[in-house]
XYZ file of C-alpha atoms in Angstrom:
205
model
C -13.674 -25.196 11.920
C -13.437 -29.007 11.242
C -9.460 -28.756 10.081
C -8.518 -26.569 13.354
C -10.336 -29.300 15.415
C -8.110 -32.063 13.609
C -4.821 -30.070 14.045
C -5.570 -29.626 17.492
C -6.333 -33.338 18.193
C -3.085 -34.382 15.948
C -1.120 -31.869 17.723
C -2.166 -33.521 21.206
C -1.640 -37.305 19.871
C 1.838 -36.191 18.606
C 2.716 -34.964 22.149
C 1.438 -37.933 23.798
C 3.627 -40.172 21.427
C 6.500 -37.946 21.956
C 7.003 -38.497 25.739
C 9.276 -42.004 24.847
C 11.613 -39.739 23.089
C 12.990 -42.077 20.905
C 9.402 -42.283 18.855
C 9.624 -38.276 18.697
C 10.828 -38.277 14.883
C 8.328 -40.711 14.007
C 5.491 -39.257 15.923
C 6.137 -35.990 13.900
C 6.568 -37.641 10.860
C 3.502 -39.300 11.159
C 1.683 -36.173 12.029
C 2.818 -34.383 8.840
C 1.652 -37.588 6.812
C -1.886 -37.472 8.532
C -2.193 -33.790 7.941
C -1.242 -34.196 4.072
C -3.834 -36.855 3.957
C -6.116 -34.368 5.080
C -5.434 -31.673 2.423
C -6.653 -34.385 -0.074
C -10.015 -34.991 2.030
C -8.450 -37.848 4.065
C -9.215 -38.258 7.632
C -7.115 -36.552 10.073
C -8.165 -37.657 13.485
C -6.060 -39.136 16.338
C -7.517 -42.408 15.947
C -5.741 -42.502 12.259
C -2.915 -40.917 13.849
C -2.551 -43.679 16.539
C -3.352 -46.452 13.791
C -0.658 -45.376 11.408
C 1.883 -44.721 14.183
C 1.668 -48.282 15.237
C 3.389 -49.269 11.869
C 6.162 -47.155 12.591
C 8.367 -50.216 14.617
C 11.329 -50.492 11.890
C 14.758 -50.126 12.944
C 15.178 -46.535 10.842
C 12.628 -45.141 12.788
C 14.207 -46.062 16.180
C 17.640 -44.996 14.878
C 16.202 -41.439 13.942
C 14.849 -41.544 17.269
C 18.264 -41.854 19.098
C 20.033 -39.865 16.640
C 17.851 -36.746 17.544
C 18.455 -36.763 21.538
C 21.987 -37.597 20.900
C 22.347 -34.346 18.811
C 20.395 -32.332 21.237
C 22.982 -33.781 23.931
C 25.948 -33.057 22.048
C 24.955 -29.625 21.348
C 24.103 -28.897 25.159
C 27.826 -30.222 26.264
C 28.928 -27.537 23.688
C 26.857 -24.756 24.954
C 28.342 -25.636 28.535
C 31.778 -25.508 27.190
C 31.059 -22.285 25.875
C 29.400 -20.829 28.926
C 32.291 -22.109 31.072
C 34.945 -19.661 29.755
C 37.155 -21.855 28.160
C 39.997 -19.984 25.896
C 38.233 -19.367 22.189
C 34.577 -20.224 23.481
C 33.560 -16.870 22.228
C 34.722 -17.679 18.722
C 33.363 -21.304 19.050
C 29.871 -20.033 20.326
C 29.062 -18.188 16.584
C 29.521 -21.692 14.325
C 28.032 -23.864 17.129
C 25.080 -22.084 17.005
C 24.691 -21.928 13.398
C 25.247 -25.635 13.406
C 23.017 -26.602 15.975
C 20.157 -24.510 13.947
C 20.771 -25.802 10.300
C 21.080 -29.689 12.267
C 17.595 -28.803 13.912
C 16.356 -27.386 10.655
C 17.226 -30.239 8.501
C 16.019 -32.713 11.187
C 12.612 -30.876 11.217
C 11.907 -30.379 7.238
C 13.248 -34.311 6.844
C 10.281 -35.094 9.112
C 8.008 -33.197 6.903
C 9.024 -35.040 4.415
C 6.766 -37.789 2.720
C 10.044 -39.963 2.499
C 10.389 -40.079 6.263
C 7.528 -42.644 6.334
C 9.539 -45.460 4.752
C 13.218 -44.144 4.037
C 15.006 -41.779 6.732
C 18.354 -41.277 4.731
C 16.217 -40.298 1.805
C 14.169 -37.605 3.600
C 17.329 -36.363 5.377
C 19.149 -35.755 2.038
C 15.868 -34.031 0.386
C 15.434 -32.123 3.637
C 19.006 -31.047 3.685
C 18.368 -29.833 -0.196
C 15.455 -28.174 0.504
C 16.921 -26.142 3.192
C 19.923 -24.643 0.826
C 17.294 -23.921 -1.891
C 14.170 -22.789 -0.131
C 16.036 -20.121 2.405
C 12.216 -18.519 2.509
C 10.618 -22.029 3.779
C 13.728 -22.519 5.979
C 13.181 -18.825 7.495
C 9.388 -19.791 8.129
C 10.381 -23.426 9.746
C 12.651 -21.719 12.466
C 10.342 -18.869 13.157
C 7.445 -21.583 13.793
C 9.574 -23.398 16.221
C 10.681 -19.574 18.022
C 6.931 -18.932 18.192
C 5.539 -22.207 19.589
C 8.689 -22.289 22.075
C 7.674 -18.894 23.157
C 3.818 -19.830 23.239
C 4.485 -22.671 25.191
C 6.904 -21.015 27.429
C 3.923 -18.135 28.354
C 1.135 -21.154 28.352
C 2.506 -24.536 29.152
C -0.591 -26.328 27.935
C -0.056 -24.779 24.532
C 3.226 -27.417 24.413
C 0.792 -30.180 23.751
C -1.177 -28.461 21.255
C 1.576 -26.633 19.179
C 3.097 -29.940 17.722
C -0.435 -30.018 15.297
C -0.140 -26.511 13.906
C 3.546 -26.634 13.039
C 2.837 -30.105 11.245
C 0.360 -28.710 9.594
C 2.330 -25.545 8.350
C 5.368 -27.739 7.370
C 2.949 -29.983 5.191
C 2.044 -26.780 3.178
C 5.551 -25.579 2.769
C 6.506 -29.135 1.411
C 3.987 -29.270 -0.678
C 4.533 -25.777 -1.633
C 8.208 -26.583 -2.994
C 6.803 -29.518 -4.919
C 4.248 -27.210 -6.615
C 7.136 -24.564 -7.285
C 9.393 -27.321 -8.862
C 6.426 -28.297 -11.177
C 5.472 -24.660 -12.352
C 9.134 -24.151 -13.425
C 9.241 -27.678 -15.296
C 6.007 -26.886 -17.039
C 7.245 -23.053 -17.696
C 10.294 -24.630 -19.311
C 7.877 -27.119 -21.146
C 5.971 -23.957 -22.460
C 8.737 -22.373 -23.898
C 10.248 -25.180 -25.604
C 6.941 -26.636 -27.509
C 6.871 -23.783 -30.162
C 10.725 -24.234 -31.028
C 9.926 -27.954 -31.060
C 6.892 -27.388 -33.438
C 8.754 -25.101 -35.807
C 11.673 -27.363 -36.049
C 9.040 -30.122 -37.190
C 7.262 -27.273 -39.811
C 10.924 -26.929 -41.191
C 11.943 -30.637 -41.413
C 8.472 -31.446 -43.137
C 9.589 -28.918 -45.907
């Protein structure tokens, strides 16, 4: 129950920090960082959230905040051109939608990456790789966004709380992906260990 309350409070704090628009990526990234700390028994309160957010005034955070609305504006213009009935509009609509969905997916996964706290380019590169390698997680991210949008549309106050739930789930997907890599590496090491021991025994003889 405490975790549920923490997620709601962080979601509300994120919605407030989101309002200037330019702070949106830093707001989401900070929420994910706070909830990652909660998984390690760290405090996940609105006070801690705003304390961490106050440190996010570097140029990279503001640049990321400018890129996000610029991309949304460009996508809206593309949709308007498609809706205007220009020649080839239907053919263009499919790749435009795919590009927009992939860009949104990479942006959201970048906010969930730990690297986004200090290095946005590294977070975007890692998120692009995750989006391709982890198709299941990418599908869950898009599904969570659609679900949050539908819930907010049906009940407007949920728009201020859904961000906390999404950040908590994205933390789980990111941590799960890292654990999967570690398990695969451990499996490779377990397979190679008997071979290495046998080779040492033969060299000893």
